[in-house]
mmCIF file of C-alpha atoms and ligand atoms in Angstrom:
data_model
loop_
_atom_site.group_PDB
_atom_site.id
_atom_site.type_symbol
_atom_site.label_atom_id
_atom_site.label_comp_id
_atom_site.label_asym_id
_atom_site.label_seq_id
_atom_site.Cartn_x
_atom_site.Cartn_y
_atom_site.Cartn_z
ATOM 1 C CA MET A 1 12.172 -23.226 -34.190
ATOM 2 C CA THR A 2 12.091 -20.036 -32.352
ATOM 3 C CA HIS A 3 14.061 -17.253 -32.149
ATOM 4 C CA LYS A 4 16.905 -17.423 -29.902
ATOM 5 C CA ALA A 5 15.945 -14.176 -27.984
ATOM 6 C CA ASP A 6 12.076 -15.685 -27.852
ATOM 7 C CA ILE A 7 12.828 -17.508 -24.274
ATOM 8 C CA ALA A 8 9.682 -16.073 -22.574
ATOM 9 C CA PRO A 9 7.314 -18.634 -23.905
ATOM 10 C CA ALA A 10 9.502 -21.483 -22.624
ATOM 11 C CA LEU A 11 9.866 -19.718 -19.282
ATOM 12 C CA LEU A 12 6.334 -18.951 -18.941
ATOM 13 C CA ALA A 13 5.340 -22.535 -19.421
ATOM 14 C CA TRP A 14 8.017 -23.626 -16.769
ATOM 15 C CA HIS A 15 7.188 -21.084 -14.441
ATOM 16 C CA ALA A 16 3.356 -22.561 -14.363
ATOM 17 C CA ARG A 17 4.816 -25.952 -13.190
ATOM 18 C CA HIS A 18 8.059 -25.166 -11.432
ATOM 19 C CA GLY A 19 8.489 -21.550 -10.544
ATOM 20 C CA ARG A 20 7.894 -20.044 -6.925
ATOM 21 C CA HIS A 21 4.657 -19.455 -6.084
ATOM 22 C CA GLY A 22 2.596 -18.071 -3.006
ATOM 23 C CA LEU A 23 5.293 -15.918 -1.671
ATOM 24 C CA PRO A 24 4.179 -13.417 0.841
ATOM 25 C CA TRP A 25 5.167 -10.497 -1.725
ATOM 26 C CA GLN A 26 3.571 -11.963 -4.357
ATOM 27 C CA ARG A 27 0.061 -12.055 -2.449
ATOM 28 C CA ASP A 28 -1.166 -8.341 -3.033
ATOM 29 C CA PRO A 29 1.913 -7.296 -5.034
ATOM 30 C CA THR A 30 1.525 -3.381 -4.301
ATOM 31 C CA PRO A 31 4.694 -1.340 -5.378
ATOM 32 C CA TYR A 32 5.283 -0.924 -1.467
ATOM 33 C CA ARG A 33 5.640 -4.776 -0.690
ATOM 34 C CA VAL A 34 7.485 -5.610 -3.920
ATOM 35 C CA TRP A 35 9.885 -3.050 -3.194
ATOM 36 C CA ILE A 36 10.703 -4.209 0.547
ATOM 37 C CA SER A 37 10.873 -7.548 -0.929
ATOM 38 C CA GLU A 38 13.411 -6.810 -3.739
ATOM 39 C CA ILE A 39 15.554 -4.811 -1.158
ATOM 40 C CA MET A 40 15.568 -7.623 1.160
ATOM 41 C CA LEU A 41 16.270 -10.165 -1.453
ATOM 42 C CA GLN A 42 19.200 -8.471 -2.690
ATOM 43 C CA GLN A 43 22.346 -10.513 -0.939
ATOM 44 C CA THR A 44 19.781 -12.453 0.784
ATOM 45 C CA GLN A 45 18.275 -16.052 0.211
ATOM 46 C CA VAL A 46 14.327 -16.478 -0.098
ATOM 47 C CA ALA A 47 14.140 -18.817 2.775
ATOM 48 C CA THR A 48 15.760 -16.353 5.204
ATOM 49 C CA VAL A 49 13.577 -13.090 3.705
ATOM 50 C CA LEU A 50 10.291 -14.891 4.540
ATOM 51 C CA ALA A 51 10.053 -14.345 8.253
ATOM 52 C CA TYR A 52 11.744 -10.633 8.104
ATOM 53 C CA PHE A 53 9.441 -9.773 5.010
ATOM 54 C CA GLU A 54 6.349 -10.844 7.486
ATOM 55 C CA ARG A 55 7.746 -8.976 10.655
ATOM 56 C CA PHE A 56 8.451 -5.902 8.591
ATOM 57 C CA ILE A 57 5.541 -5.579 6.950
ATOM 58 C CA THR A 58 3.386 -6.476 10.201
ATOM 59 C CA ARG A 59 5.098 -3.485 11.507
ATOM 60 C CA PHE A 60 5.389 -0.993 8.759
ATOM 61 C CA PRO A 61 2.128 -1.724 6.742
ATOM 62 C CA ASP A 62 2.656 1.297 4.748
ATOM 63 C CA LEU A 63 5.201 3.754 3.072
ATOM 64 C CA GLN A 64 4.087 6.264 5.727
ATOM 65 C CA THR A 65 4.503 4.043 8.588
ATOM 66 C CA LEU A 66 8.185 3.452 7.746
ATOM 67 C CA ALA A 67 8.909 6.843 6.634
ATOM 68 C CA ALA A 68 7.861 8.146 10.316
ATOM 69 C CA ALA A 69 9.388 5.115 12.391
ATOM 70 C CA PRO A 70 12.412 5.951 14.614
ATOM 71 C CA LEU A 71 15.644 4.378 12.689
ATOM 72 C CA ASP A 72 16.280 2.258 15.885
ATOM 73 C CA GLU A 73 13.118 0.263 15.043
ATOM 74 C CA VAL A 74 13.748 -0.041 11.302
ATOM 75 C CA LEU A 75 17.229 -1.382 12.117
ATOM 76 C CA HIS A 76 15.978 -3.724 14.898
ATOM 77 C CA LEU A 77 13.442 -5.347 12.461
ATOM 78 C CA TRP A 78 16.736 -5.750 10.111
ATOM 79 C CA SER A 79 18.717 -7.056 12.646
ATOM 80 C CA GLY A 80 20.391 -10.309 11.636
ATOM 81 C CA LEU A 81 19.812 -9.877 7.709
ATOM 82 C CA GLY A 82 22.958 -7.950 7.168
ATOM 83 C CA TYR A 83 23.842 -4.845 4.629
ATOM 84 C CA TYR A 84 22.399 -2.512 7.003
ATOM 85 C CA SER A 85 22.676 0.479 4.469
ATOM 86 C CA ARG A 86 19.680 -1.270 2.546
ATOM 87 C CA ALA A 87 17.455 -0.701 5.704
ATOM 88 C CA ARG A 88 18.813 2.771 6.125
ATOM 89 C CA ASN A 89 18.159 3.591 2.318
ATOM 90 C CA LEU A 90 14.745 2.230 2.570
ATOM 91 C CA GLN A 91 13.686 4.596 5.326
ATOM 92 C CA ARG A 92 15.449 7.573 3.468
ATOM 93 C CA ALA A 93 13.646 6.591 0.224
ATOM 94 C CA ALA A 94 10.490 6.374 2.045
ATOM 95 C CA GLN A 95 10.981 9.892 3.867
ATOM 96 C CA LEU A 96 11.693 11.383 0.343
ATOM 97 C CA VAL A 97 8.698 9.602 -1.361
ATOM 98 C CA VAL A 98 6.517 11.488 1.689
ATOM 99 C CA ALA A 99 8.351 14.829 1.094
ATOM 100 C CA GLU A 100 8.292 14.802 -2.843
ATOM 101 C CA HIS A 101 6.236 12.572 -4.624
ATOM 102 C CA GLY A 102 2.731 12.963 -2.248
ATOM 103 C CA GLY A 103 3.540 9.542 -0.306
ATOM 104 C CA GLU A 104 3.282 7.274 -3.654
ATOM 105 C CA LEU A 105 6.087 5.329 -5.116
ATOM 106 C CA PRO A 106 6.553 7.168 -8.519
ATOM 107 C CA ALA A 107 4.953 5.091 -11.256
ATOM 108 C CA ASP A 108 7.575 5.179 -13.605
ATOM 109 C CA ALA A 109 11.058 3.057 -13.480
ATOM 110 C CA ALA A 110 13.435 6.083 -14.270
ATOM 111 C CA ALA A 111 12.145 8.083 -11.321
ATOM 112 C CA LEU A 112 12.035 4.828 -8.811
ATOM 113 C CA ALA A 113 15.527 4.499 -9.702
ATOM 114 C CA THR A 114 16.608 8.119 -8.571
ATOM 115 C CA LEU A 115 15.687 6.998 -4.912
ATOM 116 C CA PRO A 116 18.300 5.827 -2.432
ATOM 117 C CA GLY A 117 18.860 2.147 -2.904
ATOM 118 C CA ILE A 118 16.695 1.449 -5.725
ATOM 119 C CA GLY A 119 19.168 0.709 -8.990
ATOM 120 C CA ARG A 120 17.876 0.480 -12.447
ATOM 121 C CA SER A 121 16.951 -3.217 -12.027
ATOM 122 C CA THR A 122 15.320 -3.213 -8.695
ATOM 123 C CA ALA A 123 12.956 0.024 -10.195
ATOM 124 C CA ALA A 124 12.439 -2.258 -13.120
ATOM 125 C CA ALA A 125 11.169 -5.185 -10.696
ATOM 126 C CA ILE A 126 8.998 -3.115 -8.814
ATOM 127 C CA ARG A 127 7.150 -1.661 -11.844
ATOM 128 C CA ALA A 128 6.943 -5.332 -13.659
ATOM 129 C CA LEU A 129 5.989 -7.290 -10.574
ATOM 130 C CA SER A 130 3.644 -4.716 -9.181
ATOM 131 C CA ALA A 131 1.949 -3.358 -12.660
ATOM 132 C CA GLY A 132 2.933 -5.551 -15.278
ATOM 133 C CA GLU A 133 4.825 -2.666 -16.887
ATOM 134 C CA ARG A 134 7.213 -3.887 -19.490
ATOM 135 C CA ALA A 135 10.616 -3.143 -17.405
ATOM 136 C CA ALA A 136 13.583 -5.073 -18.001
ATOM 137 C CA ILE A 137 15.626 -6.729 -14.806
ATOM 138 C CA LEU A 138 19.153 -7.499 -14.644
ATOM 139 C CA ASP A 139 19.698 -9.129 -11.345
ATOM 140 C CA GLY A 140 22.536 -11.333 -10.553
ATOM 141 C CA ASN A 141 20.225 -14.358 -11.279
ATOM 142 C CA VAL A 142 19.103 -12.807 -14.652
ATOM 143 C CA ARG A 143 22.465 -11.776 -15.266
ATOM 144 C CA ARG A 144 23.843 -15.433 -15.019
ATOM 145 C CA VAL A 145 21.286 -16.995 -17.045
ATOM 146 C CA LEU A 146 21.351 -14.455 -20.016
ATOM 147 C CA ALA A 147 25.413 -14.623 -19.839
ATOM 148 C CA ARG A 148 25.102 -18.254 -20.253
ATOM 149 C CA TYR A 149 22.083 -18.485 -22.794
ATOM 150 C CA PHE A 150 23.393 -16.115 -24.992
ATOM 151 C CA SER A 151 27.298 -17.181 -24.342
ATOM 152 C CA VAL A 152 28.054 -13.528 -23.015
ATOM 153 C CA THR A 153 31.975 -14.054 -22.028
ATOM 154 C CA GLY A 154 33.784 -11.346 -20.025
ATOM 155 C CA VAL A 155 33.264 -10.382 -16.293
ATOM 156 C CA THR A 156 29.674 -9.255 -15.629
ATOM 157 C CA THR A 157 30.788 -6.149 -14.034
ATOM 158 C CA GLN A 158 32.657 -4.804 -17.105
ATOM 159 C CA ARG A 159 30.936 -1.865 -18.571
ATOM 160 C CA ALA A 160 30.755 -3.336 -22.196
ATOM 161 C CA VAL A 161 29.269 -6.765 -21.029
ATOM 162 C CA GLN A 162 26.968 -5.138 -19.019
ATOM 163 C CA GLU A 163 25.777 -2.915 -21.751
ATOM 164 C CA ARG A 164 25.632 -6.172 -23.747
ATOM 165 C CA LEU A 165 23.167 -7.859 -21.109
ATOM 166 C CA TRP A 166 20.968 -4.907 -20.556
ATOM 167 C CA LYS A 167 20.146 -4.962 -24.596
ATOM 168 C CA LEU A 168 19.661 -8.814 -24.205
ATOM 169 C CA ALA A 169 17.397 -8.324 -20.850
ATOM 170 C CA GLU A 170 15.574 -5.670 -22.790
ATOM 171 C CA SER A 171 14.942 -7.808 -26.326
ATOM 172 C CA CYS A 172 13.761 -10.849 -23.875
ATOM 173 C CA THR A 173 11.101 -8.919 -22.107
ATOM 174 C CA PRO A 174 7.931 -9.963 -23.401
ATOM 175 C CA GLY A 175 5.172 -7.503 -24.267
ATOM 176 C CA ARG A 176 2.757 -9.238 -22.275
ATOM 177 C CA ASP A 177 2.660 -11.428 -18.807
ATOM 178 C CA VAL A 178 5.610 -9.333 -18.021
ATOM 179 C CA ALA A 179 5.162 -9.914 -14.072
ATOM 180 C CA VAL A 180 5.392 -13.801 -14.438
ATOM 181 C CA TYR A 181 8.309 -13.526 -17.008
ATOM 182 C CA THR A 182 9.944 -11.643 -14.635
ATOM 183 C CA GLN A 183 9.385 -13.925 -11.957
ATOM 184 C CA ALA A 184 10.316 -16.860 -13.952
ATOM 185 C CA ILE A 185 13.641 -15.795 -15.038
ATOM 186 C CA MET A 186 14.645 -14.940 -11.836
ATOM 187 C CA ASP A 187 13.382 -18.062 -10.393
ATOM 188 C CA LEU A 188 15.089 -20.185 -12.940
ATOM 189 C CA GLY A 189 18.411 -18.115 -12.057
ATOM 190 C CA ALA A 190 17.787 -18.983 -8.009
ATOM 191 C CA THR A 191 16.863 -22.640 -8.505
ATOM 192 C CA VAL A 192 18.239 -23.902 -12.076
ATOM 193 C CA CYS A 193 20.897 -21.927 -13.339
ATOM 194 C CA VAL A 194 22.654 -21.631 -10.108
ATOM 195 C CA ARG A 195 26.069 -20.707 -10.051
ATOM 196 C CA ARG A 196 27.739 -24.253 -9.382
ATOM 197 C CA ARG A 197 26.533 -27.125 -10.918
ATOM 198 C CA PRO A 198 23.758 -25.717 -12.863
ATOM 199 C CA LEU A 199 20.592 -28.398 -13.539
ATOM 200 C CA CYS A 200 20.933 -28.172 -17.359
ATOM 201 C CA PRO A 201 18.949 -31.474 -17.945
ATOM 202 C CA VAL A 202 15.640 -29.713 -16.438
ATOM 203 C CA CYS A 203 16.120 -26.326 -17.989
ATOM 204 C CA PRO A 204 13.690 -25.340 -20.252
ATOM 205 C CA LEU A 205 16.034 -23.325 -22.353
ATOM 206 C CA GLN A 206 18.543 -26.067 -22.269
ATOM 207 C CA GLN A 207 18.021 -26.625 -26.317
ATOM 208 C CA ASP A 208 19.572 -23.477 -27.385
ATOM 209 C CA CYS A 209 21.419 -22.526 -24.453
ATOM 210 C CA GLY A 210 24.935 -21.390 -25.818
ATOM 211 C CA ALA A 211 26.967 -22.618 -22.670
ATOM 212 C CA ARG A 212 25.281 -25.705 -22.564
ATOM 213 C CA ARG A 213 26.164 -26.625 -25.986
ATOM 214 C CA SER A 214 29.586 -25.774 -25.844
ATOM 215 C CA GLY A 215 30.044 -27.112 -22.132
ATOM 216 C CA ARG A 216 30.986 -23.967 -20.768
ATOM 217 C CA GLN A 217 28.578 -23.242 -18.014
ATOM 218 C CA HIS A 218 31.255 -23.271 -15.611
ATOM 219 C CA GLU A 219 33.069 -20.740 -16.830
ATOM 220 C CA ILE A 220 30.232 -18.079 -17.590
ATOM 221 C CA PRO A 221 29.695 -15.553 -16.109
ATOM 222 C CA ALA A 222 33.327 -15.176 -15.757
ATOM 223 C CA ALA A 223 34.503 -14.898 -12.002
ATOM 224 C CA ARG A 224 35.449 -11.408 -10.897
ATOM 225 C CA PRO A 225 38.878 -11.202 -9.927
ATOM 226 C CA ARG A 226 38.815 -11.048 -6.193
ATOM 227 C CA ALA A 227 40.402 -8.541 -4.057
ATOM 228 C CA VAL A 228 42.338 -9.693 -1.267
ATOM 229 C CA ARG A 229 40.436 -9.618 1.710
ATOM 230 C CA ARG A 230 41.803 -7.936 4.895
ATOM 231 C CA THR A 231 41.680 -8.657 8.513
ATOM 232 C CA ARG A 232 40.756 -5.707 10.664
ATOM 233 C CA SER A 233 41.111 -6.547 14.771
ATOM 234 C CA VAL A 234 39.203 -5.019 17.379
ATOM 235 C CA VAL A 235 38.511 -5.292 21.065
ATOM 236 C CA MET A 236 34.768 -5.116 22.210
ATOM 237 C CA LEU A 237 34.324 -4.276 25.663
ATOM 238 C CA LEU A 238 31.477 -6.110 27.177
ATOM 239 C CA ALA A 239 30.629 -4.256 30.248
ATOM 240 C CA ARG A 240 27.947 -6.088 32.620
ATOM 241 C CA GLN A 241 26.248 -4.759 35.565
ATOM 242 C CA ASP A 242 24.749 -7.292 37.981
ATOM 243 C CA ASP A 243 21.252 -6.995 36.390
ATOM 244 C CA GLY A 244 22.577 -8.475 33.264
ATOM 245 C CA SER A 245 22.446 -5.006 31.553
ATOM 246 C CA VAL A 246 25.302 -4.598 28.976
ATOM 247 C CA LEU A 247 26.922 -1.401 27.724
ATOM 248 C CA LEU A 248 26.153 -0.573 24.143
ATOM 249 C CA GLU A 249 27.158 2.556 21.922
ATOM 250 C CA ARG A 250 25.311 3.823 18.720
ATOM 251 C CA ARG A 251 27.560 3.592 15.809
ATOM 252 C CA ALA A 252 27.705 6.456 13.219
ATOM 253 C CA GLU A 253 25.227 6.157 10.576
ATOM 254 C CA ARG A 254 27.781 5.719 7.906
ATOM 255 C CA GLY A 255 29.977 2.881 7.512
ATOM 256 C CA VAL A 256 30.146 -0.579 8.477
ATOM 257 C CA TRP A 257 26.950 -1.293 10.808
ATOM 258 C CA GLY A 258 25.986 2.306 10.710
ATOM 259 C CA GLY A 259 23.011 3.270 13.086
ATOM 260 C CA LEU A 260 23.383 -0.251 15.069
ATOM 261 C CA TRP A 261 24.312 -0.748 18.663
ATOM 262 C CA CYS A 262 27.511 -2.355 19.553
ATOM 263 C CA PRO A 263 29.481 -2.604 22.866
ATOM 264 C CA PRO A 264 32.475 -0.155 22.707
ATOM 265 C CA GLN A 265 35.251 -0.709 20.389
ATOM 266 C CA PHE A 266 38.761 -0.112 20.905
ATOM 267 C CA PRO A 267 42.075 -0.827 18.966
ATOM 268 C CA SER A 268 43.643 -2.655 21.776
ATOM 269 C CA VAL A 269 42.910 -4.433 25.001
ATOM 270 C CA GLU A 270 45.075 -1.597 26.989
ATOM 271 C CA ALA A 271 42.653 1.051 25.551
ATOM 272 C CA ALA A 272 39.701 -1.088 26.586
ATOM 273 C CA ARG A 273 41.099 -1.516 30.087
ATOM 274 C CA LEU A 274 41.876 2.198 30.239
ATOM 275 C CA PHE A 275 38.366 3.051 29.151
ATOM 276 C CA ALA A 276 36.903 0.641 31.778
ATOM 277 C CA LYS A 277 39.321 2.193 34.566
ATOM 278 C CA THR A 278 38.282 5.698 33.884
ATOM 279 C CA ARG A 279 34.706 5.246 32.660
ATOM 280 C CA LEU A 280 33.216 2.572 34.854
ATOM 281 C CA ARG A 281 32.401 2.196 38.280
ATOM 282 C CA GLY A 282 34.051 -0.762 40.189
ATOM 283 C CA ALA A 283 35.269 -2.219 37.085
ATOM 284 C CA GLU A 284 36.965 -5.781 37.235
ATOM 285 C CA VAL A 285 37.885 -6.841 34.053
ATOM 286 C CA GLU A 286 38.615 -9.962 33.318
ATOM 287 C CA PRO A 287 42.568 -10.927 32.598
ATOM 288 C CA GLU A 288 42.288 -12.218 29.114
ATOM 289 C CA SER A 289 39.825 -11.565 26.405
ATOM 290 C CA ARG A 290 37.683 -14.716 25.418
ATOM 291 C CA THR A 291 37.244 -16.733 22.103
ATOM 292 C CA ILE A 292 37.855 -14.409 19.046
ATOM 293 C CA LEU A 293 34.918 -13.794 17.083
ATOM 294 C CA ARG A 294 35.208 -13.736 13.308
ATOM 295 C CA HIS A 295 32.554 -11.898 11.107
ATOM 296 C CA ALA A 296 32.952 -11.901 7.327
ATOM 297 C CA PHE A 297 32.326 -8.647 5.393
ATOM 298 C CA THR A 298 32.344 -8.106 1.888
ATOM 299 C CA HIS A 299 35.898 -6.433 1.893
ATOM 300 C CA PHE A 300 37.231 -7.454 4.994
ATOM 301 C CA GLU A 301 37.027 -9.647 8.031
ATOM 302 C CA LEU A 302 36.454 -8.357 11.159
ATOM 303 C CA GLU A 303 38.199 -10.209 14.160
ATOM 304 C CA ILE A 304 36.605 -9.485 17.614
ATOM 305 C CA SER A 305 38.247 -10.241 20.763
ATOM 306 C CA PRO A 306 35.556 -9.800 23.670
ATOM 307 C CA LEU A 307 37.114 -8.448 26.953
ATOM 308 C CA LEU A 308 34.416 -8.987 29.693
ATOM 309 C CA ALA A 309 34.221 -6.363 32.458
ATOM 310 C CA ARG A 310 31.681 -6.463 35.454
ATOM 311 C CA CYS A 311 30.680 -3.215 36.842
ATOM 312 C CA ALA A 312 28.320 -1.045 38.660
ATOM 313 C CA GLY A 313 27.247 1.493 36.213
ATOM 314 C CA TRP A 314 28.693 4.735 35.150
ATOM 315 C CA ASN A 315 31.459 6.531 36.815
ATOM 316 C CA GLY A 316 30.414 10.360 36.071
ATOM 317 C CA VAL A 317 29.392 11.718 32.883
ATOM 318 C CA MET A 318 29.669 10.062 29.716
ATOM 319 C CA ASP A 319 30.399 12.086 26.148
ATOM 320 C CA GLY A 320 31.189 10.713 22.800
ATOM 321 C CA PRO A 321 28.505 8.615 20.969
ATOM 322 C CA PRO A 322 25.105 7.663 22.549
ATOM 323 C CA VAL A 323 25.204 4.657 25.026
ATOM 324 C CA LEU A 324 22.568 2.703 26.711
ATOM 325 C CA TRP A 325 22.524 -0.221 29.041
ATOM 326 C CA TYR A 326 20.980 -3.208 27.047
ATOM 327 C CA ASN A 327 19.225 -5.735 29.080
ATOM 328 C CA PRO A 328 18.738 -8.971 27.269
ATOM 329 C CA ALA A 329 16.075 -10.168 29.511
ATOM 330 C CA SER A 330 14.019 -7.158 28.787
ATOM 331 C CA PRO A 331 15.495 -5.933 25.336
ATOM 332 C CA GLN A 332 14.902 -2.584 23.904
ATOM 333 C CA ARG A 333 13.929 -2.328 20.403
ATOM 334 C CA LEU A 334 17.572 -1.399 18.610
ATOM 335 C CA GLY A 335 19.495 -2.810 15.598
ATOM 336 C CA LEU A 336 22.105 -5.026 16.683
ATOM 337 C CA PRO A 337 24.395 -7.087 14.654
ATOM 338 C CA ALA A 338 24.428 -10.645 14.664
ATOM 339 C CA PRO A 339 27.758 -11.019 16.344
ATOM 340 C CA VAL A 340 26.813 -8.715 18.692
ATOM 341 C CA THR A 341 23.690 -10.739 19.575
ATOM 342 C CA ALA A 342 25.928 -13.824 20.101
ATOM 343 C CA LEU A 343 28.381 -11.873 22.044
ATOM 344 C CA ILE A 344 25.671 -10.820 24.554
ATOM 345 C CA GLN A 345 23.849 -14.325 24.541
ATOM 346 C CA SER A 346 27.384 -15.738 25.441
ATOM 347 C CA ILE A 347 27.711 -13.753 28.748
ATOM 348 C CA SER A 348 24.335 -13.773 29.788
HETATM 349 S S1 SF4 B 1 20.774 -25.070 -20.198
HETATM 350 FE FE1 SF4 B 1 21.925 -24.714 -18.226
HETATM 351 S S2 SF4 B 1 23.642 -23.116 -18.202
HETATM 352 FE FE2 SF4 B 1 21.695 -23.089 -19.951
HETATM 353 S S3 SF4 B 1 20.035 -21.380 -18.923
HETATM 354 FE FE3 SF4 B 1 19.889 -23.398 -18.545
HETATM 355 S S4 SF4 B 1 20.617 -24.061 -16.711
HETATM 356 FE FE4 SF4 B 1 21.757 -22.267 -17.435
#
């Protein structure tokens, strides 16, 4: 019988037959390409990431190109992926690497983890997958596999539970074939040891898995207590000229949709009407706002009431955030949140 912590052989054998092969970032797994893919894969499924990764790498084939690009361009290629701080951090990290590390990502997980947006697990994944270095990862998928296999109860965000899982992650990481092992345990969590209804009968770890033996797969890992999600209501003014162009303003870099372009946003219909009357030439505002659009963020739900105004452009000089007229027929390369793209399409 194998030692319980010696899960690598079973995972390596399973991966050879059932793991995910041929993903674009697995071809030529340079630290830069692995880094981009790992950041995109946080919060996002592989199937969605594929097209985004190809476009991003084609436009920014190396770290220097990414560091030198306009932020609008970076956010443009991230539009629709969500969690835009990931894109802003990627570029900030690239700029820091150019300024302080001679343009090369540090070849050391601890130094990588000091860069914006790169945590301990992502740093380890970059080193393990690109260089085969023995570095333990603990992303959401791996956490779930280890918690179940070793019957680690408790909420995984608790410090003591985290520490226990990190120790287990380290002891399970083998001395060789680290890149394949790392991919294997991530793949197992993503495709077999899934959150709901894990596929235990086809799992290579089923024999010694504590959660399976005790029938507690559905209780481990323990669910995080959920905060009540608030609703935030806003009015977005869709000011449109006859040529189809729509007024957008750039949001501040911090906060939700930071650095992205959105229609002007107001707390009430009255405020939006006042803006249209005083700032837009010949504005005719529709009497009612259109169908409410809802968008879920991690901590709150945004309820957008779109108010359409036809106009003939500016009424004098603007102050406030940067603004532009965005024409969907010949779009500028900007970052637009997915709900804003949908709103613009709905009036085009
Ligand atoms: S046996 Fe089931 S619960 Fe245990 S690691 Fe495999 S899929 Fe997960």
